[in-house]
Coordinates of C-alpha atoms in Angstrom, one line a residue:
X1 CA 43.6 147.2 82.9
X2 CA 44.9 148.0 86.3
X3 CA 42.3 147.8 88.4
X4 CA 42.5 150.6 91.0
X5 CA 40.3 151.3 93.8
X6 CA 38.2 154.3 92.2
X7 CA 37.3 156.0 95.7
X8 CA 38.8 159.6 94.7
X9 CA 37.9 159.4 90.6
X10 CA 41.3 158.3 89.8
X11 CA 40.8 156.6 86.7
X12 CA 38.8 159.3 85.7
X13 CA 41.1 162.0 86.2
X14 CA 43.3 160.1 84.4
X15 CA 41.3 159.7 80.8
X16 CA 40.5 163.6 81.3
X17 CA 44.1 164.1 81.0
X18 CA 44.5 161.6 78.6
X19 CA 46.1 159.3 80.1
X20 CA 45.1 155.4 81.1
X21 CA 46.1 153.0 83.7
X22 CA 47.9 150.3 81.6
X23 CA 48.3 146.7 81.6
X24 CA 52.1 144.8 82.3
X25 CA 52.3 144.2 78.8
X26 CA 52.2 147.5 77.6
X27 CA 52.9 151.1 78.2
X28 CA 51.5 154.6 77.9
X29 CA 53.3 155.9 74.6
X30 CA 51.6 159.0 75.2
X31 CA 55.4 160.3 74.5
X32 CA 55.4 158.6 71.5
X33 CA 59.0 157.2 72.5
X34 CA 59.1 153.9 70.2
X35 CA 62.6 152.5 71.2
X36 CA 63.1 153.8 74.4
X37 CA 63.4 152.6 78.1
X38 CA 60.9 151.6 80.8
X39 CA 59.9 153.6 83.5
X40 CA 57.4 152.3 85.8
X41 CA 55.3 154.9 87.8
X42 CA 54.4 153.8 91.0
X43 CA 52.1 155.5 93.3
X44 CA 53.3 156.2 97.0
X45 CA 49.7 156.6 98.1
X46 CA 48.6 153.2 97.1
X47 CA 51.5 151.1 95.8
X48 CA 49.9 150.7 92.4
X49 CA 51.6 150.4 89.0
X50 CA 49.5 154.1 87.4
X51 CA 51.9 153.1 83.6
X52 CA 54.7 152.5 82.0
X53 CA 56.0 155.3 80.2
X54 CA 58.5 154.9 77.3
X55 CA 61.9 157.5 77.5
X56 CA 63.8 159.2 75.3
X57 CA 66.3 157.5 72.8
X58 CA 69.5 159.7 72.0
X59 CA 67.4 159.8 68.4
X60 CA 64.3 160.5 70.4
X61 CA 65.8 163.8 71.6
X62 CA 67.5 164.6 68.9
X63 CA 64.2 165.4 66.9
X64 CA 62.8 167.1 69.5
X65 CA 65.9 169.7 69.4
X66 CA 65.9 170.1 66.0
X67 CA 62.2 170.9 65.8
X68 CA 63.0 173.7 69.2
X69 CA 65.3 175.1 67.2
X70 CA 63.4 175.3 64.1
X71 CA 60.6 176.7 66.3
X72 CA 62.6 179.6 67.9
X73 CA 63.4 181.4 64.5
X74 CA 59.5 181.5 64.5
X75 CA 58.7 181.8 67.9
X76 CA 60.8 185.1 68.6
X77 CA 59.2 186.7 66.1
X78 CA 56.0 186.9 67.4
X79 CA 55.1 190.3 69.3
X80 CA 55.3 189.6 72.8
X81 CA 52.3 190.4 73.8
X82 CA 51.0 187.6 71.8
X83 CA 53.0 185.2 72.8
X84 CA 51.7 186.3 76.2
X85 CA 47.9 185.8 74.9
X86 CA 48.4 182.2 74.2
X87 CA 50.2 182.1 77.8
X88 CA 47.0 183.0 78.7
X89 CA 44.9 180.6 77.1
X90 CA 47.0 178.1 78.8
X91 CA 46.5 179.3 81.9
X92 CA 42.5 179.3 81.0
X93 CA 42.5 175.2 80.0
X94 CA 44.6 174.6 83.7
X95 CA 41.8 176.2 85.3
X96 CA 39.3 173.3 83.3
X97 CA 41.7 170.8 83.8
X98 CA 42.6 171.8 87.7
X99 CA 40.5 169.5 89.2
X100 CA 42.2 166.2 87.4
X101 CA 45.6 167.0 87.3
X102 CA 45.5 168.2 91.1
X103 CA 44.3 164.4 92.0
X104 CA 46.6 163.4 89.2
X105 CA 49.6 165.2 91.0
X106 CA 48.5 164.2 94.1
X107 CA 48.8 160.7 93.6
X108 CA 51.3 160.1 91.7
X109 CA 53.7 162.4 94.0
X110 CA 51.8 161.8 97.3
X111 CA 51.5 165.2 98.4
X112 CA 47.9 166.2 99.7
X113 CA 44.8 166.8 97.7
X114 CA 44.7 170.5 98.6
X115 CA 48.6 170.8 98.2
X116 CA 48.1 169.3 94.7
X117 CA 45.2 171.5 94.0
X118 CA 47.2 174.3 95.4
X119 CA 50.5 173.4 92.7
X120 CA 48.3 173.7 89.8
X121 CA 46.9 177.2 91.0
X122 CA 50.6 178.0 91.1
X123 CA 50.8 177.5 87.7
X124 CA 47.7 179.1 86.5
X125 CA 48.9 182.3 88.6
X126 CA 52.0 182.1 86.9
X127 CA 50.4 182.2 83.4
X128 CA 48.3 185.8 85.0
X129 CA 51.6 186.9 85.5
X130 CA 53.0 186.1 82.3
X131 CA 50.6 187.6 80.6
X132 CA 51.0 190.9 82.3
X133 CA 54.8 190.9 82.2
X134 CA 54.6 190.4 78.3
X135 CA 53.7 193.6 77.7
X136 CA 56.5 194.9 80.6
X137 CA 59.8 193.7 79.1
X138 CA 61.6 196.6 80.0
X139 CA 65.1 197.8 79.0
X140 CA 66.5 201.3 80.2
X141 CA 67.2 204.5 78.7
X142 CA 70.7 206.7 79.5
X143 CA 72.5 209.5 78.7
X144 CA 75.7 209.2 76.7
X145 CA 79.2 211.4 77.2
X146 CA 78.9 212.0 73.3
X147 CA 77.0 214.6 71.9
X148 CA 74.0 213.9 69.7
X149 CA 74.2 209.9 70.8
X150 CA 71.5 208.4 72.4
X151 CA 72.6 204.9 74.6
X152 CA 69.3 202.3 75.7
X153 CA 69.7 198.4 76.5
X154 CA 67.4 195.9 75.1
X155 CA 66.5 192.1 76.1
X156 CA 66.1 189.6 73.9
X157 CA 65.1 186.0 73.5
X158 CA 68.1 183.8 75.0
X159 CA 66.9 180.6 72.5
X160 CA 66.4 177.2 74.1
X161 CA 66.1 176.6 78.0
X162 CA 66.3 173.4 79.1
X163 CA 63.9 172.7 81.9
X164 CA 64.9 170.0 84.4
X165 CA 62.6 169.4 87.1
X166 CA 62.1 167.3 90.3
X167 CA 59.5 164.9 91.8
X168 CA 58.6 166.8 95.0
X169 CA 56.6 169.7 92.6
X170 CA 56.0 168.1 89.1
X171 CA 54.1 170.6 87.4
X172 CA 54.1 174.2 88.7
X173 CA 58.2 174.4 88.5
X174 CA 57.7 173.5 85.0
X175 CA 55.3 176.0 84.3
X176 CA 57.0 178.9 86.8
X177 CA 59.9 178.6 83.8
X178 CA 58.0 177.4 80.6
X179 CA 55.6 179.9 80.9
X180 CA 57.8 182.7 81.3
X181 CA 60.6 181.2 78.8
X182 CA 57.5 181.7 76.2
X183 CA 56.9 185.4 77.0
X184 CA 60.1 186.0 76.3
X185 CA 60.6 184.2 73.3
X186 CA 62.0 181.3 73.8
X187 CA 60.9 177.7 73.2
X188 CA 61.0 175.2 76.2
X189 CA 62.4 171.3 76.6
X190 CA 61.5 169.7 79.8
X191 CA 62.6 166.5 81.6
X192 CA 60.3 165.9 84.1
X193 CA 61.5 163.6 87.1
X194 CA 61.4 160.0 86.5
X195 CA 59.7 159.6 89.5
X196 CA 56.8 161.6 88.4
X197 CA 56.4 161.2 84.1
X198 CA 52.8 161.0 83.8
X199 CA 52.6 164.6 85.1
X200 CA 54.5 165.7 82.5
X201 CA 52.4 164.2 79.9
X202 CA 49.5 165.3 81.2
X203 CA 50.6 169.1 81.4
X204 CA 51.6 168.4 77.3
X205 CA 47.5 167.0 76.9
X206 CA 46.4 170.4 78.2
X207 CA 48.3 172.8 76.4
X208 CA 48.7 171.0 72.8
X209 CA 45.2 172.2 71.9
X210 CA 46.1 175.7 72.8
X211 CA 49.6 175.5 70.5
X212 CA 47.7 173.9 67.5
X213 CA 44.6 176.4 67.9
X214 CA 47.0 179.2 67.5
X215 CA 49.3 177.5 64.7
X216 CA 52.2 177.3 67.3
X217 CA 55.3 175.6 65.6
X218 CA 55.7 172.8 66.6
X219 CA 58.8 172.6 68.9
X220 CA 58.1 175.5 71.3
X221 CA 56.7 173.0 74.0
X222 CA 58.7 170.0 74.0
X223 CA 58.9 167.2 76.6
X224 CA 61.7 164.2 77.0
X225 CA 61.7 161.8 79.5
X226 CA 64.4 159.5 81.2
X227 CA 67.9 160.4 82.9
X228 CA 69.9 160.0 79.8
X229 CA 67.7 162.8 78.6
X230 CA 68.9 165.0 81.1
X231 CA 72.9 164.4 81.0
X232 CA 72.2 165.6 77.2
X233 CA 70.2 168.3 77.8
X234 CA 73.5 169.7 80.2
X235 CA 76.0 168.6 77.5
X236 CA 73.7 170.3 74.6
X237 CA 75.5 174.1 73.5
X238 CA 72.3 174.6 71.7
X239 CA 70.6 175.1 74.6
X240 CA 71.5 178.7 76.3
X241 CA 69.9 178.1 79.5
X242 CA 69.2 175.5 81.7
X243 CA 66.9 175.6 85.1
X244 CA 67.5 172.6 87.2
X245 CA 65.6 171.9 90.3
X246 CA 66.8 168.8 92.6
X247 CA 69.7 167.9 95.3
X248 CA 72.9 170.0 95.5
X249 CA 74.5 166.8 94.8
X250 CA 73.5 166.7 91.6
X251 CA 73.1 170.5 91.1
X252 CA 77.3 170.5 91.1
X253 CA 77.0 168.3 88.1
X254 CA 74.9 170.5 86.4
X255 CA 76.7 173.8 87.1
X256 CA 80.1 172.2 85.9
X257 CA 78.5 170.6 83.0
X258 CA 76.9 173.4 81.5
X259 CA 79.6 176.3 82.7
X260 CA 82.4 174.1 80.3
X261 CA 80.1 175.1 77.4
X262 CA 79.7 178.1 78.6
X263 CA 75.8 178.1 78.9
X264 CA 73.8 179.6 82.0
X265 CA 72.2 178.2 84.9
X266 CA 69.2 178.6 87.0
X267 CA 69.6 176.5 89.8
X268 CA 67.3 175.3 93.0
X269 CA 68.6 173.6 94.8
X270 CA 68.9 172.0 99.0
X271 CA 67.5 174.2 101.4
X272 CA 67.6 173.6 105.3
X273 CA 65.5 176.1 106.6
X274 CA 64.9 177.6 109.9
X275 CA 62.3 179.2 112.0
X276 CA 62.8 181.5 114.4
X277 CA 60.5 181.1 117.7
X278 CA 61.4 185.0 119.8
X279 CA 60.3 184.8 123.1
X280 CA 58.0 188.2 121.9
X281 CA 56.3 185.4 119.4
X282 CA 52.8 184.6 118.9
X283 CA 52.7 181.0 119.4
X284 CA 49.2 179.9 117.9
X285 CA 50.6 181.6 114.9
X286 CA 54.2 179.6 115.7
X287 CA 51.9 176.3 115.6
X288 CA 50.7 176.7 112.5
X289 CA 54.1 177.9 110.9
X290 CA 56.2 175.8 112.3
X291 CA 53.5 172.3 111.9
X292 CA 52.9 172.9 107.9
X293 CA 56.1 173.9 107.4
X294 CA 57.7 170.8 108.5
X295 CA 54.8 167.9 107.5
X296 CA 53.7 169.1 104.5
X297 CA 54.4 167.2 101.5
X298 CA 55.6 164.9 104.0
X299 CA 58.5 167.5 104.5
X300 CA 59.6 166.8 100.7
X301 CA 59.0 170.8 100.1
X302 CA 62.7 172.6 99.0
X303 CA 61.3 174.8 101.7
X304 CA 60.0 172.9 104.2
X305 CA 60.8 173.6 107.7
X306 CA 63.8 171.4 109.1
X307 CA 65.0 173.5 112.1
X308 CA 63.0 175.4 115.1
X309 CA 65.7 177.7 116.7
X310 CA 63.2 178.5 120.2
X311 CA 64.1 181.3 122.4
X312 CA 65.0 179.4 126.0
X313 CA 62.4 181.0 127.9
X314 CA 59.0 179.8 125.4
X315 CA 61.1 176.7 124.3
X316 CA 59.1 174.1 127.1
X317 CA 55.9 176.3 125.8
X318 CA 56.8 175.4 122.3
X319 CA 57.5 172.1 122.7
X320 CA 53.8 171.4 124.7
X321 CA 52.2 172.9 122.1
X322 CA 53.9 170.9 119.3
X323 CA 53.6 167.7 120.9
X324 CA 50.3 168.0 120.7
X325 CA 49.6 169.0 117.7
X326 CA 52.0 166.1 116.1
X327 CA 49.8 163.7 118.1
X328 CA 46.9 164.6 116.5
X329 CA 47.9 164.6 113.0
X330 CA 46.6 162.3 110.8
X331 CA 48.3 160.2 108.0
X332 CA 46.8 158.4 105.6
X333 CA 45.7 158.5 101.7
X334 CA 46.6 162.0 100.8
X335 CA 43.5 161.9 98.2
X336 CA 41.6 161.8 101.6
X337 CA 40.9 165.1 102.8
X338 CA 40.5 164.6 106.6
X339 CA 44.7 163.4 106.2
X340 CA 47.1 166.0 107.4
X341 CA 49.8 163.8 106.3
X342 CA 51.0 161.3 103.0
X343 CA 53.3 159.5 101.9
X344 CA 56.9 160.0 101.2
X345 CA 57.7 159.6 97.1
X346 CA 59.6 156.2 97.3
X347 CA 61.2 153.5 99.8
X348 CA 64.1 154.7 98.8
X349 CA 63.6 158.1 100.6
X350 CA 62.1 155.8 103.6
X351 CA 64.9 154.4 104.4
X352 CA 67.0 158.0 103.9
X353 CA 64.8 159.0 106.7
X354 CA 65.4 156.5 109.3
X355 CA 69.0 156.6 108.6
X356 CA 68.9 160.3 109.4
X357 CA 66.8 159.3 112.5
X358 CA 69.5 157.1 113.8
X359 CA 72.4 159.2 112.8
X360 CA 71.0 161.9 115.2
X361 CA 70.7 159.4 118.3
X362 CA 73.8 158.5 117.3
X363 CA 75.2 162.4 117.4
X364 CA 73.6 162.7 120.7
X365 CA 70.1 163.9 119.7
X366 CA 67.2 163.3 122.1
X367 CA 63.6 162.3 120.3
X368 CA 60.7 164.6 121.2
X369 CA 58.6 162.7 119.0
X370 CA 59.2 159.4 118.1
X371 CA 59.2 158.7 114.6
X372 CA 59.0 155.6 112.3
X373 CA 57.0 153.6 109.5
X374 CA 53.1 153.7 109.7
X375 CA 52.4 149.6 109.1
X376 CA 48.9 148.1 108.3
X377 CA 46.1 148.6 106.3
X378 CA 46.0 151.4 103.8
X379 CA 49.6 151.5 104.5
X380 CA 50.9 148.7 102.0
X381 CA 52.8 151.1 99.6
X382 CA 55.4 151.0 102.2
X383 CA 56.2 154.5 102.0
X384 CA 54.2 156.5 105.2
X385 CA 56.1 157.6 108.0
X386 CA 55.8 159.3 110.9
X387 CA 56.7 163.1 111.6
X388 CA 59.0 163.2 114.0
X389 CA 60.8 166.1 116.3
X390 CA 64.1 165.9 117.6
X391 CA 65.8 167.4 119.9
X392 CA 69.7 168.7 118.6
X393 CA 72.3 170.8 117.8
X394 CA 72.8 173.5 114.9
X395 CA 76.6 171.6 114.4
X396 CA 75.7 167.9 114.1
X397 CA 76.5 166.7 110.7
X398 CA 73.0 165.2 110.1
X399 CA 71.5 168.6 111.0
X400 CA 74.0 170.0 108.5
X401 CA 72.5 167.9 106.0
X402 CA 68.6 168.4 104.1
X403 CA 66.9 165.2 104.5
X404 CA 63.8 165.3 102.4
X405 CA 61.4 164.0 105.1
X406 CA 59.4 165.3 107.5
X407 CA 62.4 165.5 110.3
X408 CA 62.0 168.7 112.8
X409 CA 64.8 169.4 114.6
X410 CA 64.5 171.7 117.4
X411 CA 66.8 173.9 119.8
X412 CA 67.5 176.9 122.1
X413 CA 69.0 180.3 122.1
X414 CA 69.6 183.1 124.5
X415 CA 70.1 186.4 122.2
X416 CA 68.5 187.4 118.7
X417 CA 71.9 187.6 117.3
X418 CA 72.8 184.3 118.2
X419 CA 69.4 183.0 116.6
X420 CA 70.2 184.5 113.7
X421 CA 74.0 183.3 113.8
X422 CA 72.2 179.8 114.3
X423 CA 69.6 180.2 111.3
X424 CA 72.8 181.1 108.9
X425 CA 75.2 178.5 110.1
X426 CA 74.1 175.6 107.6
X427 CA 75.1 175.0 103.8
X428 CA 72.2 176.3 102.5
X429 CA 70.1 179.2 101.5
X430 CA 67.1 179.0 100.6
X431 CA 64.3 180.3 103.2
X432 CA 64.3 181.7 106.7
X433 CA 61.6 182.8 108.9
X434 CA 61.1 185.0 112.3
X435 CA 58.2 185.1 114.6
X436 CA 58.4 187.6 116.8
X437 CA 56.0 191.1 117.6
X438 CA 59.4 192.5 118.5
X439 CA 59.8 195.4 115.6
X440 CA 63.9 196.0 116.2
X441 CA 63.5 191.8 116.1
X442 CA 62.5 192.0 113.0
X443 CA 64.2 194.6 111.5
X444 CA 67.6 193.0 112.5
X445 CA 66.5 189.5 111.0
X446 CA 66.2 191.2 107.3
X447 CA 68.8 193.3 108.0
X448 CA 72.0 193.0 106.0
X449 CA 73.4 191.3 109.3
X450 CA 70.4 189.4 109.2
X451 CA 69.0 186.3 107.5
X452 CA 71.5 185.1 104.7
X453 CA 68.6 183.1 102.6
X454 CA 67.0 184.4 99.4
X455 CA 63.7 184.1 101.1
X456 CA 63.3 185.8 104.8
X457 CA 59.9 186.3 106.6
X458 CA 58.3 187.9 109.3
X459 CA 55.4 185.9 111.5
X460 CA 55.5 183.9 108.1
X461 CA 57.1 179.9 107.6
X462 CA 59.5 179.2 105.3
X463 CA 57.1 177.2 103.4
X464 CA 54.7 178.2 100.8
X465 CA 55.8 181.5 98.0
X466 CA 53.9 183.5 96.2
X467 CA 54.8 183.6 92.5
X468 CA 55.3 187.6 92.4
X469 CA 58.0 187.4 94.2
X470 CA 61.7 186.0 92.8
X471 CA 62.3 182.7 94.2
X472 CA 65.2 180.6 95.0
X473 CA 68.4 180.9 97.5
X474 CA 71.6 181.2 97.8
X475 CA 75.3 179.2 99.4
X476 CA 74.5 175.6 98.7
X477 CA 70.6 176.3 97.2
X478 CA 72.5 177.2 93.8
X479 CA 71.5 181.3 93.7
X480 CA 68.9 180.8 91.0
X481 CA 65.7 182.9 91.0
X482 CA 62.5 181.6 89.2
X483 CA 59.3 182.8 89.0
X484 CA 58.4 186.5 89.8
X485 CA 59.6 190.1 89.9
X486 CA 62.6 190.5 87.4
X487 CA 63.5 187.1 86.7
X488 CA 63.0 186.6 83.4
X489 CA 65.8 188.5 82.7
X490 CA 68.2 185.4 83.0
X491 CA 65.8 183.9 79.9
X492 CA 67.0 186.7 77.9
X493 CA 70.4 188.2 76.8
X494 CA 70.4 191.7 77.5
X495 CA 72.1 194.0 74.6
X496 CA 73.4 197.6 75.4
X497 CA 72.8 199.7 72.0
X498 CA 74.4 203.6 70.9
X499 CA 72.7 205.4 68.1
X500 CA 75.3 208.3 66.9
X501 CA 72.5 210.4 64.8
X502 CA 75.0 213.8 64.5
X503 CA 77.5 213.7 61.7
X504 CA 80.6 213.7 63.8
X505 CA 82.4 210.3 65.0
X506 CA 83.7 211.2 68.4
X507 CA 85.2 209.0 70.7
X508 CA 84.5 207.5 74.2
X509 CA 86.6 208.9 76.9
X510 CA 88.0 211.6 74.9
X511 CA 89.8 209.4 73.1
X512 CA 91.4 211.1 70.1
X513 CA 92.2 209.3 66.5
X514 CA 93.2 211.6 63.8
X515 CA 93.3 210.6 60.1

């Protein structure tokens, strides 16, 4: 066994969840993968080797379709609002199992023990909302030019979504399309990030006793794992929808991909989101914003705060007041609940972060808080930095450019519109916020010659959604929406349907066809 340092109940997390901290030799095969690759999961927290997980063969994922597609002629049969009880059962084993797979999620992804606790909430609020919206899958009624025809539209299961999802949130964007997916009747194949697999096998542990109590066909759930696995999942026509969550880099791929086969896509992609800071701000609310926002999850959130836009006359204010909060942040083991701040995912994404550092000296930046690796002891994964702030401009290229790392790059303006002008003059979409007790302020900021994201608050940070709402962004972000309000309609086709019940056959538009 690994031995690992059993301060936060690691090891037992892990056999709740079924999972056990493995030798060299040997690896999980709670995937049940027999021929397939190696990945290693690595903890940022700690640097230890958690397992080795087996992926997917071509073969591998081949049974797995055919058993998804077997299961949807079953699946979509059943009334939705049963589909939606066993949603809810679901969501009733998370809320046993919350406890292990937050610390689960936690370490192997680094983000805090709270923030990890807080990600599986997500997805047990998600299954309260599927369960509601399976009785609410509404088409609409209207009048037809004909007489004696009666026109409605109806939604129905789309078949197979693919589910592609990244390291920074392992489970909930899973579940925030799974769960949903299943309401509507379709059945669900997910690649989890590579970074992050034992997540993914721990979220199958919890809900297989839920499928086999309620004689689920097989199939509905199913999970593959590795990279390969994912390039088939695009390439796939049997698969009518896929939801991919990562860079825009790769996001392109994935829109090309799976538009040549003409299939659909739910995309989330880069955001670079900014905070407004209005001189009619409350700045104790500003600190906590603007602080969480950009050092939480180690600023490895989609929606993490990456720019401050500061009016000029509260910008040295600001600036005071951020200093010192930054100085007394504290960074450290993010199973330790006194830490503020934890690792990043990899030393890969370390050195992305100090390259972005330098490339904004290099454009001219100024640091306002210096950044750089934390060294020493507790510290030997390699992979804890330092939050920094730096001084810039909305136009240089690195500013331009999400780096998924707790970076916060700050600057004036004189006028709202030029805030505003400033907020929107970046690549991406994704989420915007305001602070400001100015009402024609706020107004204009979610006007339509206001924010341009898919997400725009008020005395809010960008950081942190609520799963009633739709969410996702738009530009660069990719113009997906997950989650709440009306989007499960993109897992569903929607049909348009006429009923003629008179005994005439007349014809649209007045059209006239004698015989």
């Amino acid at each position: 066994m690994i031995t690992i340092v059993d301060q936060f109940g690691i090891e037992s997390a892990l056999k709740q969840l079924g999972i056990e901290a493995i030798n060299e030799g040997t690896s999980t095969g709670a995937n049940n993968f027999a021929n397939g690759k190696i990945i290693e999961s690595y903890s940022p927290a700690d640097g230890t080797l958690i397992a080795k997980v087996k992926t997917s063969t071509k073969e591998d994922y081949e049974k797995a379709m055919k058993k998804a597609s077997e299961a949807f002629l079953e699946w979509r049969l059943i009334p939705a609002p049963k589909r939606g009880d066993i949603v809810r059962q679901m969501g009733d084993e998370l809320r046993k199992f919350k406890e292990p797979l937050g610390k689960l999620v936690s370490y192997e992804m680094g983000k805090s023990l709270q923030e990890g606790y807080g990600e599986v909430q997500e997805m047990i609020d998600i299954c309260d909302f599927a369960v509601g919206l399976s009785r609410q899958l509404y088409g609409l009624t209207m009048h037809s030019e004909r007489p004696m025809h009666r026109m409605y539209e109806q939604y129905h299961p789309i078949g197979t979504v693919g589910i592609i999802s990244s390291f920074n949130f392992p489970v909930a964007v899973w579940s925030w399309n799974a769960m949903i997916a299943w309401v509507c009747g379709d059945v669900a194949i997910w690649k989890p990030s590579s970074k992050v697999p034992l997540c993914g096998i721990a979220c199958q542990n919890i809900i297989k006793t839920v499928l086999k109590r309620n004689n689920v066909p097989e199939g509905v759930s199913c999970l593959v794992t590795g990279n390969e696995s994912g390039d088939l999942i695009n390439n796939d026509k049997r698969i009518s929808l896929v939801s991919f969550t990562g860079s825009t880099r790769i996001g392109r791929h994935v829109s090309k991909t799976v538009a040549e086969r003409f299939g659909n896509t739910i995309l989330e992609l880069g955001g670079n989101n900014a905070i407004i800071v209005s001189e009619h701000a409350d700045i104790s609310m500003v600190l906590v914003g603007a602080v969480f926002g950009a050092v939480g999850t180690a600023g490895q959130r989609c929606t993490s705060t990456r720019r401050l836009i500061i009016h000029e006359s509260v910008y040295d204010k600001t600036i005071s007041v951020l200093k010192n909060a930054y100085s007394q942040l504290k960074i450290g083991n993010p199973l330790d609940e006194n830490n503020h701040v934890g690792p990043i995912i990899d030393k890969g994404a370390v050195q992305e972060y100090l390259t972005a550092i330098e490339k904004a000296k290099q454009e001219g930046a100024t640091i306002i808080v210096e950044g750089g690796v934390v060294e020493g002891k507790g510290y030997e994964s390699g992979c804890y930095v330092k939050p920094c702030i730096i001084e810039a401009e909305n136009h240089f290229e690195i500013v331009q450019t999400e780096t998924f790392a707790p970076i916060l790059y700050v600057m004036k303006y004189a006028t709202i519109e030029e805030a505003i002008a400033m907020q929107n003059g970046v690549p991406q979409g994704l989420s915007s916020s305001i602070f400001t007790n100015n009402m024609r302020e706020m107004e204009l900021f979610l006007s339509q010659s206001g924010s341009d994201c898919g997400i725009a608050n008020v005395n809010i940070g960008t950081s942190g959604a609520e799963i009633g709402g739709a969410f996702g962004g738009e530009k660069e972000t990719g113009g997906g929406r997950e989650s709440g309000s009306d989007a499960w309609k993109a897992y569903m086709r929607r049909q348009t349907n006429t009923i003629n019940y008179g005994t005439q056959l007349p014809l649209a538009q007045g059209i006239k066809f004698d015989l």
